mmCIF file of C-alpha atoms in Angstrom:
data_model
loop_
_atom_site.group_PDB
_atom_site.id
_atom_site.type_symbol
_atom_site.label_atom_id
_atom_site.label_comp_id
_atom_site.label_asym_id
_atom_site.label_seq_id
_atom_site.Cartn_x
_atom_site.Cartn_y
_atom_site.Cartn_z
ATOM 1 C CA UNK P 1218 -1.053 -12.170 -8.515
ATOM 2 C CA UNK P 1219 -2.697 -15.166 -7.353
ATOM 3 C CA UNK P 1220 -5.450 -16.128 -4.914
ATOM 4 C CA UNK P 1221 -4.659 -19.456 -2.978
ATOM 5 C CA UNK P 1222 -7.317 -21.633 -0.780
ATOM 6 C CA UNK P 1223 -5.863 -23.077 2.022
ATOM 7 C CA UNK P 1224 -7.695 -25.915 3.366
ATOM 8 C CA UNK P 1225 -7.356 -28.907 5.567
ATOM 9 C CA UNK P 1226 -8.927 -32.367 5.867
ATOM 10 C CA UNK P 1227 -8.427 -35.243 8.409
ATOM 11 C CA UNK P 1228 -5.778 -37.836 7.501
ATOM 12 C CA UNK P 1229 -7.687 -41.057 6.586
ATOM 13 C CA UNK P 1230 -5.092 -44.194 7.063
ATOM 14 C CA UNK P 1231 -2.100 -41.778 6.392
ATOM 15 C CA UNK P 1232 -2.233 -38.072 5.530
ATOM 16 C CA UNK P 1233 -0.777 -38.976 2.357
ATOM 17 C CA UNK P 1234 -4.034 -40.923 1.406
ATOM 18 C CA UNK P 1235 -5.830 -37.550 1.974
ATOM 19 C CA UNK P 1236 -3.270 -35.820 0.061
ATOM 20 C CA UNK P 1237 -3.624 -38.598 -2.909
ATOM 21 C CA UNK P 1238 -7.426 -38.341 -2.819
ATOM 22 C CA UNK P 1239 -7.276 -34.504 -3.476
ATOM 23 C CA UNK P 1240 -4.949 -34.642 -6.150
ATOM 24 C CA UNK P 1241 -7.125 -37.066 -8.091
ATOM 25 C CA UNK P 1242 -10.241 -35.240 -7.496
ATOM 26 C CA UNK P 1243 -8.804 -31.639 -8.607
ATOM 27 C CA UNK P 1244 -5.519 -31.706 -10.353
ATOM 28 C CA UNK P 1245 -4.664 -35.022 -12.181
ATOM 29 C CA UNK P 1246 -7.835 -35.441 -14.199
ATOM 30 C CA UNK P 1247 -9.708 -32.173 -14.397
ATOM 31 C CA UNK P 1248 -7.248 -29.195 -13.892
ATOM 32 C CA UNK P 1249 -9.126 -27.639 -11.464
ATOM 33 C CA UNK P 1250 -6.361 -26.359 -9.338
ATOM 34 C CA UNK P 1251 -2.544 -26.506 -8.803
ATOM 35 C CA UNK P 1252 -2.155 -28.036 -5.218
ATOM 36 C CA UNK P 1253 0.748 -28.231 -2.993
ATOM 37 C CA UNK P 1254 0.989 -29.823 0.753
ATOM 38 C CA UNK P 1255 1.209 -26.971 3.261
ATOM 39 C CA UNK P 1256 3.455 -28.051 6.009
ATOM 40 C CA UNK P 1257 2.653 -26.955 9.632
ATOM 41 C CA UNK P 1258 4.970 -28.352 12.283
ATOM 42 C CA UNK P 1259 3.612 -29.976 15.465
ATOM 43 C CA UNK P 1260 2.476 -27.298 17.615
ATOM 44 C CA UNK P 1261 1.526 -27.166 21.167
ATOM 45 C CA UNK P 1262 -2.354 -28.125 21.554
ATOM 46 C CA UNK P 1263 -3.524 -26.836 25.008
ATOM 47 C CA UNK P 1264 -6.978 -27.209 26.418
ATOM 48 C CA UNK P 1265 -9.914 -26.902 24.189
ATOM 49 C CA UNK P 1266 -11.038 -23.782 26.283
ATOM 50 C CA UNK P 1267 -7.974 -22.076 24.867
ATOM 51 C CA UNK P 1268 -8.168 -23.102 21.471
ATOM 52 C CA UNK P 1269 -11.900 -21.837 21.202
ATOM 53 C CA UNK P 1270 -10.851 -18.602 22.772
ATOM 54 C CA UNK P 1271 -7.941 -18.429 20.712
ATOM 55 C CA UNK P 1272 -9.743 -19.235 17.192
ATOM 56 C CA UNK P 1273 -11.890 -15.882 17.562
ATOM 57 C CA UNK P 1274 -8.536 -13.925 18.780
ATOM 58 C CA UNK P 1275 -6.745 -15.445 15.582
ATOM 59 C CA UNK P 1276 -9.691 -14.465 13.140
ATOM 60 C CA UNK P 1277 -9.294 -10.561 14.767
ATOM 61 C CA UNK P 1278 -5.416 -10.971 14.468
ATOM 62 C CA UNK P 1279 -5.492 -12.221 10.674
ATOM 63 C CA UNK P 1280 -7.881 -9.107 9.591
ATOM 64 C CA UNK P 1281 -5.149 -6.891 11.345
ATOM 65 C CA UNK P 1282 -1.984 -8.085 9.765
ATOM 66 C CA UNK P 1283 -3.570 -8.520 6.241
ATOM 67 C CA UNK P 1284 -4.442 -4.517 6.790
ATOM 68 C CA UNK P 1285 -0.633 -4.003 7.665
ATOM 69 C CA UNK P 1286 0.644 -6.122 4.901
ATOM 70 C CA UNK P 1287 -1.421 -4.153 2.425
ATOM 71 C CA UNK P 1288 -0.556 -0.619 3.987
ATOM 72 C CA UNK P 1289 3.083 -1.328 3.467
ATOM 73 C CA UNK P 1290 2.629 -2.698 -0.267
ATOM 74 C CA UNK P 1291 0.590 0.421 -1.063
ATOM 75 C CA UNK P 1292 2.888 2.578 0.706
ATOM 76 C CA UNK P 1293 5.568 1.409 -1.643
ATOM 77 C CA UNK P 1294 3.750 1.836 -4.687
ATOM 78 C CA UNK P 1295 3.129 5.514 -3.541
ATOM 79 C CA UNK P 1296 7.016 5.961 -2.811
ATOM 80 C CA UNK P 1297 7.952 4.552 -5.959
ATOM 81 C CA UNK P 1298 6.012 7.024 -7.843
ATOM 82 C CA UNK P 1299 6.721 6.703 -11.343
ATOM 83 C CA UNK P 1300 8.116 3.488 -11.153
ATOM 84 C CA UNK P 1301 4.926 1.773 -10.064
ATOM 85 C CA UNK P 1302 5.730 -1.216 -12.363
ATOM 86 C CA UNK P 1303 8.498 -2.092 -10.331
ATOM 87 C CA UNK P 1304 6.643 -2.498 -7.263
ATOM 88 C CA UNK P 1305 6.031 -6.056 -7.499
ATOM 89 C CA UNK P 1306 9.567 -7.099 -7.703
ATOM 90 C CA UNK P 1307 10.149 -5.163 -4.599
ATOM 91 C CA UNK P 1308 7.377 -7.120 -2.725
ATOM 92 C CA UNK P 1309 8.988 -10.024 -1.759
ATOM 93 C CA UNK P 1310 9.194 -12.584 1.419
ATOM 94 C CA UNK P 1311 12.384 -13.751 2.427
ATOM 95 C CA UNK P 1312 13.934 -12.845 -0.485
ATOM 96 C CA UNK P 1313 11.626 -14.752 -3.031
ATOM 97 C CA UNK P 1314 8.149 -13.758 -4.678
ATOM 98 C CA UNK P 1315 5.160 -14.143 -2.822
ATOM 99 C CA UNK P 1316 3.501 -17.333 -4.618
ATOM 100 C CA UNK P 1317 6.935 -19.236 -4.268
ATOM 101 C CA UNK P 1318 7.251 -18.127 -0.514
ATOM 102 C CA UNK P 1319 3.665 -19.656 -0.084
ATOM 103 C CA UNK P 1320 3.725 -22.378 -2.060
ATOM 104 C CA UNK P 1321 7.270 -23.786 -0.443
ATOM 105 C CA UNK P 1322 6.025 -22.389 3.102
ATOM 106 C CA UNK P 1323 8.389 -23.738 5.795
ATOM 107 C CA UNK P 1324 7.583 -22.603 9.304
ATOM 108 C CA UNK P 1325 10.556 -20.367 10.638
ATOM 109 C CA UNK P 1326 11.365 -21.481 13.795
ATOM 110 C CA UNK P 1327 13.891 -18.901 14.931
ATOM 111 C CA UNK P 1328 11.186 -16.146 14.704
ATOM 112 C CA UNK P 1329 8.276 -18.414 16.073
ATOM 113 C CA UNK P 1330 9.469 -21.189 18.485
ATOM 114 C CA UNK P 1331 7.218 -24.318 18.385
ATOM 115 C CA UNK P 1332 7.666 -24.947 21.970
ATOM 116 C CA UNK P 1333 5.921 -22.003 22.824
ATOM 117 C CA UNK P 1334 2.366 -22.183 23.306
ATOM 118 C CA UNK P 1335 -0.074 -21.252 20.545
ATOM 119 C CA UNK P 1336 -1.159 -18.147 22.385
ATOM 120 C CA UNK P 1337 2.555 -16.830 22.763
ATOM 121 C CA UNK P 1338 2.969 -17.374 18.927
ATOM 122 C CA UNK P 1339 0.021 -15.564 18.380
ATOM 123 C CA UNK P 1340 1.227 -12.481 20.544
ATOM 124 C CA UNK P 1341 4.577 -12.692 18.788
ATOM 125 C CA UNK P 1342 2.893 -12.116 15.440
ATOM 126 C CA UNK P 1343 0.848 -9.476 17.212
ATOM 127 C CA UNK P 1344 3.721 -7.644 18.528
ATOM 128 C CA UNK P 1345 5.724 -7.800 15.237
ATOM 129 C CA UNK P 1346 2.801 -6.564 12.938
ATOM 130 C CA UNK P 1347 1.877 -3.806 15.724
ATOM 131 C CA UNK P 1348 5.381 -2.528 15.571
ATOM 132 C CA UNK P 1349 5.426 -2.397 11.788
ATOM 133 C CA UNK P 1350 2.107 -0.692 11.479
ATOM 134 C CA UNK P 1351 3.198 2.218 14.023
ATOM 135 C CA UNK P 1352 6.542 2.700 12.349
ATOM 136 C CA UNK P 1353 5.000 2.866 9.138
ATOM 137 C CA UNK P 1354 2.453 5.619 10.381
ATOM 138 C CA UNK P 1355 5.805 7.690 11.656
ATOM 139 C CA UNK P 1356 8.050 7.441 8.709
ATOM 140 C CA UNK P 1357 4.999 8.067 6.028
ATOM 141 C CA UNK P 1358 4.002 11.135 7.999
ATOM 142 C CA UNK P 1359 7.798 12.378 7.777
ATOM 143 C CA UNK P 1360 8.139 11.645 4.279
ATOM 144 C CA UNK P 1361 4.494 12.861 3.321
ATOM 145 C CA UNK P 1362 5.024 15.887 4.770
ATOM 146 C CA UNK P 1363 8.434 16.460 2.733
ATOM 147 C CA UNK P 1364 7.052 15.580 -0.258
ATOM 148 C CA UNK P 1365 4.072 17.617 0.300
ATOM 149 C CA UNK P 1366 6.253 20.658 1.022
ATOM 150 C CA UNK P 1367 8.386 20.033 -2.231
ATOM 151 C CA UNK P 1368 5.208 19.530 -4.165
ATOM 152 C CA UNK P 1369 3.818 22.892 -2.827
ATOM 153 C CA UNK P 1370 7.162 24.797 -3.938
ATOM 154 C CA UNK P 1371 7.405 22.963 -7.292
ATOM 155 C CA UNK P 1372 3.665 23.745 -8.145
ATOM 156 C CA UNK P 1373 4.674 27.449 -7.081
ATOM 157 C CA UNK P 1374 7.386 27.292 -9.599
ATOM 158 C CA UNK P 1375 5.302 25.878 -12.378
ATOM 159 C CA UNK P 1376 2.196 27.380 -12.397
ATOM 160 C CA UNK P 1377 0.889 30.265 -14.229
ATOM 161 C CA UNK P 1378 2.693 33.619 -14.210
ATOM 162 C CA UNK P 1379 0.131 35.065 -12.009
ATOM 163 C CA UNK P 1380 0.988 32.866 -9.093
ATOM 164 C CA UNK P 1381 4.311 30.900 -9.740
ATOM 165 C CA UNK P 1382 7.900 32.057 -7.691
ATOM 166 C CA UNK P 1383 9.456 34.632 -10.023
ATOM 167 C CA UNK P 1384 13.093 33.824 -8.575
ATOM 168 C CA UNK P 1385 14.336 32.451 -11.895
ATOM 169 C CA UNK P 1386 12.538 34.946 -13.907
ATOM 170 C CA UNK P 1387 13.068 38.689 -12.793
ATOM 171 C CA UNK P 1388 16.697 40.349 -12.264
ATOM 172 C CA UNK P 1389 17.598 43.148 -10.147
ATOM 173 C CA UNK P 1390 18.109 45.308 -13.402
ATOM 174 C CA UNK P 1391 14.426 45.029 -14.447
ATOM 175 C CA UNK P 1392 13.237 47.115 -11.230
ATOM 176 C CA UNK P 1393 13.578 50.838 -10.134
ATOM 177 C CA UNK P 1394 14.511 50.127 -6.508
ATOM 178 C CA UNK P 1395 14.847 52.649 -3.575
ATOM 179 C CA UNK P 1396 13.330 55.328 -5.612
ATOM 180 C CA UNK P 1397 10.887 57.984 -4.030
ATOM 181 C CA UNK P 1398 8.820 58.710 -6.757
ATOM 182 C CA UNK P 1399 9.109 55.526 -9.069
ATOM 183 C CA UNK P 1400 8.180 51.892 -8.749
ATOM 184 C CA UNK P 1401 8.329 48.967 -10.912
ATOM 185 C CA UNK P 1402 5.065 46.692 -11.388
ATOM 186 C CA UNK P 1403 4.722 43.602 -12.783
ATOM 187 C CA UNK P 1404 2.047 43.051 -15.489
ATOM 188 C CA UNK P 1405 0.465 39.803 -16.700
ATOM 189 C CA UNK P 1406 -1.449 39.633 -19.780
ATOM 190 C CA UNK P 1407 -2.296 37.411 -22.806
ATOM 191 C CA UNK P 1408 0.667 37.694 -25.431
ATOM 192 C CA UNK P 1409 -1.573 39.575 -28.193
ATOM 193 C CA UNK P 1410 -1.917 42.361 -26.044
ATOM 194 C CA UNK P 1411 1.661 43.115 -25.339
ATOM 195 C CA UNK P 1412 3.115 46.551 -25.915
ATOM 196 C CA UNK P 1413 5.488 47.140 -23.177
ATOM 197 C CA UNK P 1414 8.874 45.578 -21.855
ATOM 198 C CA UNK P 1415 8.785 41.820 -21.706
ATOM 199 C CA UNK P 1416 10.526 39.783 -19.085
ATOM 200 C CA UNK P 1417 9.277 36.119 -19.728
ATOM 201 C CA UNK P 1418 6.564 34.419 -21.523
ATOM 202 C CA UNK P 1419 4.964 30.977 -21.497
ATOM 203 C CA UNK P 1420 2.925 29.175 -23.822
ATOM 204 C CA UNK P 1421 0.114 31.540 -23.565
ATOM 205 C CA UNK P 1422 0.763 34.885 -21.752
ATOM 206 C CA UNK P 1423 3.383 37.259 -20.708
ATOM 207 C CA UNK P 1424 5.075 39.049 -17.724
ATOM 208 C CA UNK P 1425 6.150 42.668 -18.349
ATOM 209 C CA UNK P 1426 7.611 45.272 -16.326
ATOM 210 C CA UNK P 1427 6.304 48.902 -16.183
ATOM 211 C CA UNK P 1428 8.101 51.771 -14.254
ATOM 212 C CA UNK P 1429 5.742 54.223 -13.368
ATOM 213 C CA UNK P 1430 5.074 57.405 -10.830
ATOM 214 C CA UNK P 1431 4.043 55.869 -7.471
ATOM 215 C CA UNK P 1432 1.059 58.415 -7.522
ATOM 216 C CA UNK P 1433 -0.010 56.905 -10.387
ATOM 217 C CA UNK P 1434 -0.354 53.282 -9.134
ATOM 218 C CA UNK P 1435 -3.990 53.289 -8.286
ATOM 219 C CA UNK P 1436 -4.788 55.039 -11.709
ATOM 220 C CA UNK P 1437 -2.578 52.482 -13.697
ATOM 221 C CA UNK P 1438 -4.352 49.293 -11.602
ATOM 222 C CA UNK P 1439 -7.425 50.501 -12.865
ATOM 223 C CA UNK P 1440 -6.257 51.123 -16.391
ATOM 224 C CA UNK P 1441 -4.886 47.564 -16.418
ATOM 225 C CA UNK P 1442 -8.154 45.794 -15.307
ATOM 226 C CA UNK P 1443 -10.200 47.824 -18.312
ATOM 227 C CA UNK P 1444 -7.897 46.596 -20.462
ATOM 228 C CA UNK P 1445 -7.751 42.862 -19.111
ATOM 229 C CA UNK P 1446 -4.239 43.302 -17.816
ATOM 230 C CA UNK P 1447 -3.508 41.797 -14.606
ATOM 231 C CA UNK P 1448 -0.874 43.519 -12.307
ATOM 232 C CA UNK P 1449 0.766 41.250 -9.846
ATOM 233 C CA UNK P 1450 1.740 42.144 -6.392
ATOM 234 C CA UNK P 1451 5.142 41.931 -6.198
ATOM 235 C CA UNK P 1452 8.254 43.443 -4.307
ATOM 236 C CA UNK P 1453 11.792 42.712 -5.294
ATOM 237 C CA UNK P 1454 13.473 40.909 -2.587
ATOM 238 C CA UNK P 1455 16.830 39.622 -3.092
ATOM 239 C CA UNK P 1456 16.994 37.472 -0.077
ATOM 240 C CA UNK P 1457 13.586 36.263 -0.257
ATOM 241 C CA UNK P 1458 14.058 34.809 -3.585
ATOM 242 C CA UNK P 1459 17.456 33.318 -2.863
ATOM 243 C CA UNK P 1460 15.532 31.674 0.309
ATOM 244 C CA UNK P 1461 13.059 30.237 -1.579
ATOM 245 C CA UNK P 1462 15.704 28.770 -3.897
ATOM 246 C CA UNK P 1463 17.730 27.356 -1.218
ATOM 247 C CA UNK P 1464 14.323 25.709 0.375
ATOM 248 C CA UNK P 1465 13.652 23.790 -2.917
ATOM 249 C CA UNK P 1466 17.273 22.652 -3.199
ATOM 250 C CA UNK P 1467 17.090 21.606 0.353
ATOM 251 C CA UNK P 1468 13.776 19.921 0.203
ATOM 252 C CA UNK P 1469 14.911 18.323 -2.988
ATOM 253 C CA UNK P 1470 18.051 16.863 -1.527
ATOM 254 C CA UNK P 1471 16.290 15.485 1.762
ATOM 255 C CA UNK P 1472 13.781 13.839 -0.507
ATOM 256 C CA UNK P 1473 16.501 12.023 -2.501
ATOM 257 C CA UNK P 1474 18.434 11.271 0.984
ATOM 258 C CA UNK P 1475 15.137 9.681 2.579
ATOM 259 C CA UNK P 1476 14.135 7.784 -0.494
ATOM 260 C CA UNK P 1477 16.853 5.062 -0.671
ATOM 261 C CA UNK P 1478 16.454 3.946 3.167
ATOM 262 C CA UNK P 1479 12.708 4.394 2.956
ATOM 263 C CA UNK P 1480 12.405 1.638 0.312
ATOM 264 C CA UNK P 1481 14.743 -0.428 1.785
ATOM 265 C CA UNK P 1482 12.740 -0.289 5.279
ATOM 266 C CA UNK P 1483 9.378 -0.956 3.258
ATOM 267 C CA UNK P 1484 11.105 -3.923 1.530
ATOM 268 C CA UNK P 1485 12.286 -5.317 4.868
ATOM 269 C CA UNK P 1486 9.153 -4.884 6.509
ATOM 270 C CA UNK P 1487 6.866 -6.020 3.854
ATOM 271 C CA UNK P 1488 8.801 -9.454 3.753
ATOM 272 C CA UNK P 1489 8.334 -9.299 7.921
ATOM 273 C CA UNK P 1490 4.608 -8.671 7.807
ATOM 274 C CA UNK P 1491 3.674 -11.122 4.984
ATOM 275 C CA UNK P 1492 5.586 -13.826 6.607
ATOM 276 C CA UNK P 1493 3.993 -13.026 10.088
ATOM 277 C CA UNK P 1494 0.367 -13.193 7.843
ATOM 278 C CA UNK P 1495 1.055 -16.568 6.465
ATOM 279 C CA UNK P 1496 2.170 -17.983 9.945
ATOM 280 C CA UNK P 1497 -1.160 -16.705 11.234
ATOM 281 C CA UNK P 1498 -2.867 -18.504 8.175
ATOM 282 C CA UNK P 1499 -1.198 -21.833 9.506
ATOM 283 C CA UNK P 1500 -1.804 -21.134 13.415
ATOM 284 C CA UNK P 1501 -5.602 -20.667 12.150
ATOM 285 C CA UNK P 1502 -5.596 -23.995 9.946
ATOM 286 C CA UNK P 1503 -4.102 -26.048 12.908
ATOM 287 C CA UNK P 1504 -6.499 -24.338 15.742
ATOM 288 C CA UNK P 1505 -9.640 -25.128 13.549
ATOM 289 C CA UNK P 1506 -8.453 -28.720 12.329
ATOM 290 C CA UNK P 1507 -8.252 -29.610 15.873
ATOM 291 C CA UNK P 1508 -11.340 -28.159 16.961
ATOM 292 C CA UNK P 1509 -13.416 -29.795 14.074
ATOM 293 C CA UNK P 1510 -11.501 -33.016 13.673
ATOM 294 C CA UNK P 1511 -10.317 -33.684 17.456
ATOM 295 C CA UNK P 1512 -7.435 -35.388 18.606
ATOM 296 C CA UNK P 1513 -5.009 -36.930 18.524
ATOM 297 C CA UNK P 1514 -3.915 -33.952 15.868
ATOM 298 C CA UNK P 1515 -4.238 -35.911 12.667
ATOM 299 C CA UNK P 1516 -4.943 -33.603 9.386
ATOM 300 C CA UNK P 1517 -3.602 -32.836 6.182
ATOM 301 C CA UNK P 1518 -3.231 -29.156 5.403
ATOM 302 C CA UNK P 1519 -3.125 -28.293 1.355
ATOM 303 C CA UNK P 1520 -2.881 -25.075 -0.591
ATOM 304 C CA UNK P 1521 -4.767 -24.978 -3.720
ATOM 305 C CA UNK P 1522 -4.209 -22.258 -6.508
ATOM 306 C CA UNK P 1523 -7.772 -22.410 -8.214
ATOM 307 C CA UNK P 1524 -8.016 -22.159 -11.734
ATOM 308 C CA UNK P 1525 -10.024 -19.092 -12.157
ATOM 309 C CA UNK P 1526 -12.415 -20.303 -14.921
ATOM 310 C CA UNK P 1527 -13.221 -23.301 -12.816
ATOM 311 C CA UNK P 1528 -13.667 -21.792 -9.138
ATOM 312 C CA UNK P 1529 -17.215 -23.017 -8.939
ATOM 313 C CA UNK P 1530 -16.476 -26.531 -10.340
ATOM 314 C CA UNK P 1531 -13.648 -26.809 -7.768
ATOM 315 C CA UNK P 1532 -15.691 -25.879 -5.017
ATOM 316 C CA UNK P 1533 -18.209 -28.468 -5.768
ATOM 317 C CA UNK P 1534 -15.878 -31.227 -6.022
ATOM 318 C CA UNK P 1535 -14.629 -30.334 -2.680
ATOM 319 C CA UNK P 1536 -18.009 -30.363 -1.142
ATOM 320 C CA UNK P 1537 -18.591 -33.706 -2.794
ATOM 321 C CA UNK P 1538 -14.801 -35.004 -1.282
ATOM 322 C CA UNK P 1539 -15.739 -33.580 2.291
ATOM 323 C CA UNK P 1540 -19.442 -33.295 2.757
ATOM 324 C CA UNK P 1541 -19.256 -36.451 5.009
ATOM 325 C CA UNK P 1542 -17.150 -34.427 7.737
ATOM 326 C CA UNK P 1543 -20.051 -32.121 8.302
ATOM 327 C CA UNK P 1544 -23.420 -32.860 6.969
ATOM 328 C CA UNK P 1545 -24.895 -29.468 8.272
ATOM 329 C CA UNK P 1546 -22.418 -27.535 6.043
ATOM 330 C CA UNK P 1547 -24.736 -27.050 3.109
ATOM 331 C CA UNK P 1548 -27.387 -25.566 4.879
ATOM 332 C CA UNK P 1549 -25.707 -23.849 8.027
ATOM 333 C CA UNK P 1550 -26.426 -20.056 8.287
ATOM 334 C CA UNK P 1551 -22.944 -18.129 7.947
ATOM 335 C CA UNK P 1552 -24.241 -15.574 9.949
ATOM 336 C CA UNK P 1553 -24.423 -17.675 13.085
ATOM 337 C CA UNK P 1554 -22.017 -17.400 15.893
ATOM 338 C CA UNK P 1555 -20.695 -20.689 16.733
ATOM 339 C CA UNK P 1556 -17.787 -20.300 19.122
ATOM 340 C CA UNK P 1557 -14.572 -21.844 17.708
ATOM 341 C CA UNK P 1558 -15.746 -22.037 14.087
ATOM 342 C CA UNK P 1559 -15.183 -18.479 12.731
ATOM 343 C CA UNK P 1560 -17.741 -18.327 10.348
ATOM 344 C CA UNK P 1561 -17.449 -15.439 7.887
ATOM 345 C CA UNK P 1562 -20.197 -14.750 5.541
ATOM 346 C CA UNK P 1563 -20.738 -17.609 3.003
ATOM 347 C CA UNK P 1564 -17.559 -19.024 4.026
ATOM 348 C CA UNK P 1565 -18.251 -22.253 6.098
ATOM 349 C CA UNK P 1566 -17.618 -25.523 4.434
ATOM 350 C CA UNK P 1567 -17.090 -29.116 5.765
ATOM 351 C CA UNK P 1568 -13.413 -28.705 5.576
ATOM 352 C CA UNK P 1569 -11.099 -25.797 7.156
ATOM 353 C CA UNK P 1570 -10.843 -23.115 4.811
ATOM 354 C CA UNK P 1571 -8.883 -19.935 4.247
ATOM 355 C CA UNK P 1572 -8.334 -17.648 1.480
ATOM 356 C CA UNK P 1573 -5.258 -16.006 1.052
ATOM 357 C CA UNK P 1574 -5.251 -13.423 -1.705
ATOM 358 C CA UNK P 1575 -2.074 -12.048 -3.100
ATOM 359 C CA UNK P 1576 -3.557 -9.040 -4.811
ATOM 360 C CA UNK P 1577 -2.235 -6.459 -2.189
ATOM 361 C CA UNK P 1578 -2.510 -3.425 -4.329
ATOM 362 C CA UNK P 1579 -5.249 -1.220 -5.142
ATOM 363 C CA UNK P 1580 -4.350 -0.809 -8.857
ATOM 364 C CA UNK P 1581 -3.196 -3.274 -11.369
ATOM 365 C CA UNK P 1582 0.766 -3.159 -12.333
#
């Protein structure tokens, strides 16, 4: 997946001129990046004090919403298990792939009405994202419990003969039941030592039944240990074994029932969270551009997809193009806390800049 640089620069005589200059410097002659205009509507500016406070709040909200987007994406991968290669095709925004959504970004007027104040719009995003985060925790917890219980039973049924469930192995006729004097015991041993009734064998061991007098149990266990045989503690109980089988079937059925609706929920809410995240990026560009370039609002937001081999060169070209906007940008200490500028480590430039990284998963698919 791609990385994008979302930047803005003040309009010159027209915003189109700003755009044309960027295209000449980065795309038309030297193929440093693929560029798209990033359309931000006319939002309500409000007061300078509000903008400065909102700038800091939006930075925190950006981090939070990104974490929600990544959590939903990662959980989608976890739920799809063996079909992880299909994760990317399920991570869509408004029904299209993420690159298409970002490069053709259009503000969603229905979800985020521009007649509202910037603060209100940010609160809508925060509310939507928090709800998705809470719902994800609840749904993931329920599904993980179910999956964990099923995996425990499956391990119990697929482990070694020493520990696995015997419900599908032993039968009632293999045991002497309800006898005052006799008892049937199960012995686990490597095949080469076999000399008694074999009930079941896997790749390197076997399960055998031995019927003996109850009073000889301790002596038998002692002799078995001496000969490297393992006596398995087991009492034949038809009802318990039936209950185990039924529990396995129930858990497996429940997991299948929940899988489809859960994947649908993840797809819908990934889209919602991702859309919210890109709207936060748009809000941040708007607020920072007004704070940096002043009023009246006059800037061009631009989305660059850098050519990976030429990122350093692209950064140099952008600096040369916009260094006149802020002569201190080359020497400013990124750790300084300047209200309204939201300086992150080593990422303050003469132009407004935010990164959008669409690599949302912890593994490559």
